[in-house]
Short mmCIF file of C-alpha atoms in Angstrom, two decimals:
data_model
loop_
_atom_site.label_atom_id
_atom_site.label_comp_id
_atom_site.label_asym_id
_atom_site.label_seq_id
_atom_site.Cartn_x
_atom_site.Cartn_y
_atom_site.Cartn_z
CA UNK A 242 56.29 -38.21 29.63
CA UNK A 243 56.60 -34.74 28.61
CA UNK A 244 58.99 -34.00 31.28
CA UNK A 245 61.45 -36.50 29.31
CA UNK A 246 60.36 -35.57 26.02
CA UNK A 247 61.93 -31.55 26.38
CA UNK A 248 65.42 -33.44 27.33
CA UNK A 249 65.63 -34.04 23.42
CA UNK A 250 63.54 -30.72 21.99
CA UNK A 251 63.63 -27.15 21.31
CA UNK A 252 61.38 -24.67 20.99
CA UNK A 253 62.15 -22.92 17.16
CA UNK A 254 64.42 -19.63 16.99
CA UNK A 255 62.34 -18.91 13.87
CA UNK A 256 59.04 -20.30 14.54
CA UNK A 257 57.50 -21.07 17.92
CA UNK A 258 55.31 -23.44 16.41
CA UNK A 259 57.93 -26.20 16.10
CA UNK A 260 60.49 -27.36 17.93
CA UNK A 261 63.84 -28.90 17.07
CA UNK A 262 65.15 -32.79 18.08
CA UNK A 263 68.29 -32.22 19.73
CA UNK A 264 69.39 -35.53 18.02
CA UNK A 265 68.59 -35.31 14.64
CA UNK A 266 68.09 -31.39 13.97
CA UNK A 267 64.02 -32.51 12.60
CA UNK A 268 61.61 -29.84 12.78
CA UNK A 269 58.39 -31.31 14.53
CA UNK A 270 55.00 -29.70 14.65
CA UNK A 271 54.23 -28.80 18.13
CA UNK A 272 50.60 -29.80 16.85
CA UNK A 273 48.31 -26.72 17.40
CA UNK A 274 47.50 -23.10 16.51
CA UNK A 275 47.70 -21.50 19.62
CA UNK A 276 50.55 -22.00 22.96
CA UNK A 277 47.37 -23.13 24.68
CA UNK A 278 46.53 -26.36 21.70
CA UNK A 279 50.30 -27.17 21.74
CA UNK A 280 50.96 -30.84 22.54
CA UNK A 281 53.73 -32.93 22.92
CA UNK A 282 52.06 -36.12 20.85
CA UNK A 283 54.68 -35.60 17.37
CA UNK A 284 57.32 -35.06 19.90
CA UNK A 285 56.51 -38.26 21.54
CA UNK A 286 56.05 -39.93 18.21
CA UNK A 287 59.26 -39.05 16.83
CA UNK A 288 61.21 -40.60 19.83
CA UNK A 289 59.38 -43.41 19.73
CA UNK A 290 60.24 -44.40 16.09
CA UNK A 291 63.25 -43.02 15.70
CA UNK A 292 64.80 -42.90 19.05
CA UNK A 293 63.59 -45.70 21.12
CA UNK A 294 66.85 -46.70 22.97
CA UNK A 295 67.36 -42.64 24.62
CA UNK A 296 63.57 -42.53 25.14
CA UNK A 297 63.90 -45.78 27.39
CA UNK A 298 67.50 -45.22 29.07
CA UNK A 299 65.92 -41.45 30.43
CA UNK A 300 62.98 -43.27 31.42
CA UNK A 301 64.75 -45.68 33.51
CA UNK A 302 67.31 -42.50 34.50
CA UNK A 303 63.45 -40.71 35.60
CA UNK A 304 61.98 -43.55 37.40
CA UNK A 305 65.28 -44.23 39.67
CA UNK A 306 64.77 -40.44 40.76
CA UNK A 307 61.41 -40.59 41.71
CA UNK A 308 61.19 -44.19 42.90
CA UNK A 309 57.33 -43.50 44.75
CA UNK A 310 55.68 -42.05 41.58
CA UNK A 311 53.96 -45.37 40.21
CA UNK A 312 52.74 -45.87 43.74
CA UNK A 313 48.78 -46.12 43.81
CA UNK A 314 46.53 -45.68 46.86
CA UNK A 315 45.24 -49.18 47.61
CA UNK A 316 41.08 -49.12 47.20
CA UNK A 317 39.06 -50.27 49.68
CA UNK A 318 38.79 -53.98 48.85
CA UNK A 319 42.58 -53.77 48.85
CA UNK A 320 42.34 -52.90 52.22
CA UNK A 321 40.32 -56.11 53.61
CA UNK A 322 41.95 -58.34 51.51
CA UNK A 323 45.65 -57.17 53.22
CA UNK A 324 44.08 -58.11 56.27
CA UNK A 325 42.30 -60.93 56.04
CA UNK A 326 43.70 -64.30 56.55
CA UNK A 327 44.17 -66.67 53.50
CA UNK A 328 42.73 -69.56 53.34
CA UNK A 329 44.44 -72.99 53.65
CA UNK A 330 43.46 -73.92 50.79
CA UNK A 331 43.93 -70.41 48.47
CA UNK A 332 46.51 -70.63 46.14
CA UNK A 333 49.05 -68.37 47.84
CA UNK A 334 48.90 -70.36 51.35
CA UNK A 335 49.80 -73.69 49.19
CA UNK A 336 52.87 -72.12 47.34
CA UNK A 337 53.99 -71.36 51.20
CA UNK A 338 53.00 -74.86 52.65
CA UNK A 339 55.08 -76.23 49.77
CA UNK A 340 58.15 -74.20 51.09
CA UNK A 341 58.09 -75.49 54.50
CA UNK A 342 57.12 -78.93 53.74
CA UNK A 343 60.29 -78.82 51.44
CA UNK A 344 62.36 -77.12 54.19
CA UNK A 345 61.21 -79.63 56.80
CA UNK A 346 62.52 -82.69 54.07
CA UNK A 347 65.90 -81.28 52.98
CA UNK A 348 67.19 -79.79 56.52
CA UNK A 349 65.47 -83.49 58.09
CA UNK A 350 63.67 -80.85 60.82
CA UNK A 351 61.09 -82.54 63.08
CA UNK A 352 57.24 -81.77 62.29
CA UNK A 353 57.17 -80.13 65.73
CA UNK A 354 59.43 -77.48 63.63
CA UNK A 355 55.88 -75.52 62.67
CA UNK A 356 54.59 -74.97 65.98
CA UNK A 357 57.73 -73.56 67.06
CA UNK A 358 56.92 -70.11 68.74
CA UNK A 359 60.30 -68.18 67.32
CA UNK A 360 59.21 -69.76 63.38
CA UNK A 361 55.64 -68.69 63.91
CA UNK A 362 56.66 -64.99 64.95
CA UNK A 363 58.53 -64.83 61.53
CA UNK A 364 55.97 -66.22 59.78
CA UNK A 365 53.31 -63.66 61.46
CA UNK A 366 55.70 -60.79 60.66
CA UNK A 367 56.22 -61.50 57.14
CA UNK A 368 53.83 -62.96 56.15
CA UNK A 369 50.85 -61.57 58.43
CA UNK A 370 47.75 -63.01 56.15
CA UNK A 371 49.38 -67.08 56.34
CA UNK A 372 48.24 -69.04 58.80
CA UNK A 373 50.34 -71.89 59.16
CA UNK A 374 48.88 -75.36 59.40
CA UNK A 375 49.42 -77.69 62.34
CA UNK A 376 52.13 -80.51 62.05
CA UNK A 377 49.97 -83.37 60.85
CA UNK A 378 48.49 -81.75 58.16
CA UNK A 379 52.17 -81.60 57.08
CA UNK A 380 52.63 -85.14 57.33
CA UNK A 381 49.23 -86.47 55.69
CA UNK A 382 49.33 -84.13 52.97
CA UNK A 383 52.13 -81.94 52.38
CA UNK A 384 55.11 -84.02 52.69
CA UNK A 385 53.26 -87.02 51.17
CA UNK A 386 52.42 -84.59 48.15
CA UNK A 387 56.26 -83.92 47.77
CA UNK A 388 57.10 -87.48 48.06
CA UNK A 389 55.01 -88.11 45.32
CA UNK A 390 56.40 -85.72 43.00
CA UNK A 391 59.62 -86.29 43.64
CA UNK A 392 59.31 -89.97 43.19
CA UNK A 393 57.31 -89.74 40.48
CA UNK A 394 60.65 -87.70 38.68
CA UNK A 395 62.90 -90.23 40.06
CA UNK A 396 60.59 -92.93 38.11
CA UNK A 397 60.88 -91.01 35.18
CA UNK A 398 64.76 -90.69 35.18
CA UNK A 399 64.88 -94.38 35.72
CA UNK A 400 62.90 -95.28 32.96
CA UNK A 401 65.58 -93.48 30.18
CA UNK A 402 68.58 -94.72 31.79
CA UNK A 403 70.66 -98.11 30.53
CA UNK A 404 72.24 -99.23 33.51
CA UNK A 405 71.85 -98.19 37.01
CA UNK A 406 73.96 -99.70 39.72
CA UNK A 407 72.56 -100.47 43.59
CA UNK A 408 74.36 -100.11 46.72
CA UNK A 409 72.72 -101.31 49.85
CA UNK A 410 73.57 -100.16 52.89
CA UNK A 411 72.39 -101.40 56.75
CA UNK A 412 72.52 -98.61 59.93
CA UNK A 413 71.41 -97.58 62.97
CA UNK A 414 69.85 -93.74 63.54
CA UNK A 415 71.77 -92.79 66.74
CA UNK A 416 68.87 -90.55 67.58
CA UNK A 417 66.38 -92.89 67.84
CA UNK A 418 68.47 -96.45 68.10
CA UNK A 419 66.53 -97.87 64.82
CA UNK A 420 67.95 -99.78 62.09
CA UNK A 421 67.39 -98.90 58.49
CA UNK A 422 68.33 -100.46 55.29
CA UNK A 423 69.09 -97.71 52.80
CA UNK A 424 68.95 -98.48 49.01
CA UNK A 425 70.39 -96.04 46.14
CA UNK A 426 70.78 -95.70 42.74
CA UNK A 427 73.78 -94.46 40.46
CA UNK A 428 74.33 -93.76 36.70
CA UNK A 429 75.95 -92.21 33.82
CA UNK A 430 73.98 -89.71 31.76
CA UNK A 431 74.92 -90.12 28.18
CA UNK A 432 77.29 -86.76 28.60
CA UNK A 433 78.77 -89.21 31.54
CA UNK A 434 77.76 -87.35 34.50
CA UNK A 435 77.50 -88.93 37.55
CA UNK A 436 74.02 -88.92 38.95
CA UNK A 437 72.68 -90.52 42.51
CA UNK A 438 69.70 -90.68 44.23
CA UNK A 439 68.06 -92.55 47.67
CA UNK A 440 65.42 -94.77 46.19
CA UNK A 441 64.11 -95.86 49.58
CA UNK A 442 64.77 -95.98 53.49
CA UNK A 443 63.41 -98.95 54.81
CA UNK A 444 62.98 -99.26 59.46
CA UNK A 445 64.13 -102.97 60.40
CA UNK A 446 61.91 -104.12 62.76
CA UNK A 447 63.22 -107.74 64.18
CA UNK A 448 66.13 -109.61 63.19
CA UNK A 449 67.81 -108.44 60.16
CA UNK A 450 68.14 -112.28 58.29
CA UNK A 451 68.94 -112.73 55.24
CA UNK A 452 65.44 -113.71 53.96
CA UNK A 453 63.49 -110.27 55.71
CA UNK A 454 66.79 -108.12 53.49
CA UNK A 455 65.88 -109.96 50.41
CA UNK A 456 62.27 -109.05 50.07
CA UNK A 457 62.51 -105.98 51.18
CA UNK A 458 64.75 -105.50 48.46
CA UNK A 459 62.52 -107.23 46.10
CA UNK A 460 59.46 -105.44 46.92
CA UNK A 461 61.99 -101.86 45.70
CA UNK A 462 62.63 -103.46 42.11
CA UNK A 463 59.22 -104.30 41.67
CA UNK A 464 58.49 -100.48 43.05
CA UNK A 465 60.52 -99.26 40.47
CA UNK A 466 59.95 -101.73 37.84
CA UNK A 467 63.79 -102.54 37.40
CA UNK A 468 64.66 -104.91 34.80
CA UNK A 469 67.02 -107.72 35.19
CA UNK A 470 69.35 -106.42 32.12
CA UNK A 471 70.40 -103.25 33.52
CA UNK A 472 70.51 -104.00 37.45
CA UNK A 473 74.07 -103.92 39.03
CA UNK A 474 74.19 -104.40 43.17
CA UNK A 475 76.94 -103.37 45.42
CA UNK A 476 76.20 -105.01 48.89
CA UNK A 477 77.96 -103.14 52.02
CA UNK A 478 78.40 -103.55 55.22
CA UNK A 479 77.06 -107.15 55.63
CA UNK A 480 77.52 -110.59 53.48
CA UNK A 481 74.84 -112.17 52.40
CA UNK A 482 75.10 -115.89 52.70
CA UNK A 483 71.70 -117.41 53.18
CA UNK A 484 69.94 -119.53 49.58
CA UNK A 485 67.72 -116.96 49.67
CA UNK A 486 70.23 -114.61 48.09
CA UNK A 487 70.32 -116.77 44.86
CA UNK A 488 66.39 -117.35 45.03
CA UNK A 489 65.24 -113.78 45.61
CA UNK A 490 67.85 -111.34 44.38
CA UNK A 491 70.32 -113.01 42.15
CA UNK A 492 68.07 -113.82 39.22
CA UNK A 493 66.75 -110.01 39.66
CA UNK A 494 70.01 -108.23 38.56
CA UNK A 495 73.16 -108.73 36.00
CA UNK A 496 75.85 -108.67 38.39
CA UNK A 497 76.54 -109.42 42.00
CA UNK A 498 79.15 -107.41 43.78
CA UNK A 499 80.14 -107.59 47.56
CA UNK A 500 82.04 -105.27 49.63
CA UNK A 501 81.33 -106.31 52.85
CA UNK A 502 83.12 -105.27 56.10
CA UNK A 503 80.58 -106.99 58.92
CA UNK A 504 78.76 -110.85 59.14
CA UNK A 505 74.88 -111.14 59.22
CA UNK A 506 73.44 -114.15 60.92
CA UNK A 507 71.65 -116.67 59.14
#
């Protein structure tokens, strides 16, 4: 500090016990009797209250200069702890579980992803004390865990809305040749901003009849609690014609709407 605090001072022409603020022309005690009780404390003081804003900006000029001055040797304690390996369950492994485990659900990567030797030699390099878990923990726990959460937000949302509209959707994964029946919500926030999201992706096992597509669809509104006065369904991709429809589904939701561009068997 006192190597900042002689950019604004003077040393008196007419008496070496003060010095002058470059800024305001201020005498200020240099606070002793003798050169060797001099300090720089009034100096310090002055700038403090009356010239905060140049103290700081040479500060910040003083610290860009000398970049490695606020650098402290590590104890030994310090040491250990940059070498040990956290634990999986410390708080700073969990905040990196929750990373991947997101990464993994958003890029739709396999769980094989974290044994990957090129991913683990990142992980080792940059982060040397994480030891990553294997691929079902990821499953059982961390992905669940997000699932949860995010569900748990897309609840809430739900909840305040006035009308949501479905669209159901029927197709085949070309990776692995299974059928899925994909259900998702839409709305209108009240600034009327379109807003989406995939309440549930449901494997078809079997024949896809009319009767197995209506409870499954069932079993989401009663997930979600959705009430009959809001509910608006867009059916694509097939037609359903089977009683069931009118049983199971149509005294579930406001309006029926089909766009349909394919037949499904009775």
């Amino acid at each position: 500090m006192s190597s900042v605090v002689w950019k604004f001072f003077d040393v008196s022409d007419d008496n070496s016990f003060f010095c002058v603020c470059k800024l305001c022309d201020i005498l200020i005690s240099r606070g002793g009797r003798t050169r060797k009780t001099f300090t720089t404390s009034n100096m310090i003081n002055h700038l403090r209250v009356y010239h905060s804003e140049q103290l700081a900006e040479e500060q910040i000029v003083l610290q860009k200069k000398r970049p490695f001055a606020q650098l402290k040797q590590l104890t030994l304690t310090q040491v250990i702890e940059k070498k040990n390996m956290w634990n999986i369950d410390d708080h700073k492994s969990k905040i990196i579980h929750k990373l991947i485990g997101e990464m993994i659900a958003v890029n739709l990567l396999p769980y094989s992803f974290v044994g990957d030797i090129g991913f683990i030699r990142l992980l080792n390099h940059i982060i040397p004390n994480y030891c990553i878990p294997s691929r079902k923990y990821f499953s059982e726990n961390i992905i669940l865990e997000i699932f949860k959460n995010v569900k748990a937000t897309i609840t809430n949302d739900i909840d305040s809305i006035k009308f949501l509209s479905l669209t159901i959707d029927i197709w085949t994964a070309t990776t692995a040749n299974k059928p899925f029946l994909c259900i998702t919500g839409h709305w209108l926030t009240d600034l009327f901003t379109q807003q989406r999201v995939l309440l549930r992706v449901i494997p078809l096992e079997g024949s896809h009849t009319s009767s197995k597509i209506c409870d499954e669809i069932t079993n989401v509104l009663d997930e979600y609690n959705l009430k009959r006065e809001i509910i608006f369904f867009n059916f694509k991709r097939f037609c359903p014609k089977h009683d069931c429809w009118c049983k199971k589904v149509r005294n579930r939701i406001a309006i029926l709407f089909f766009a349909f561009t394919s037949i499904i068997n009775k």
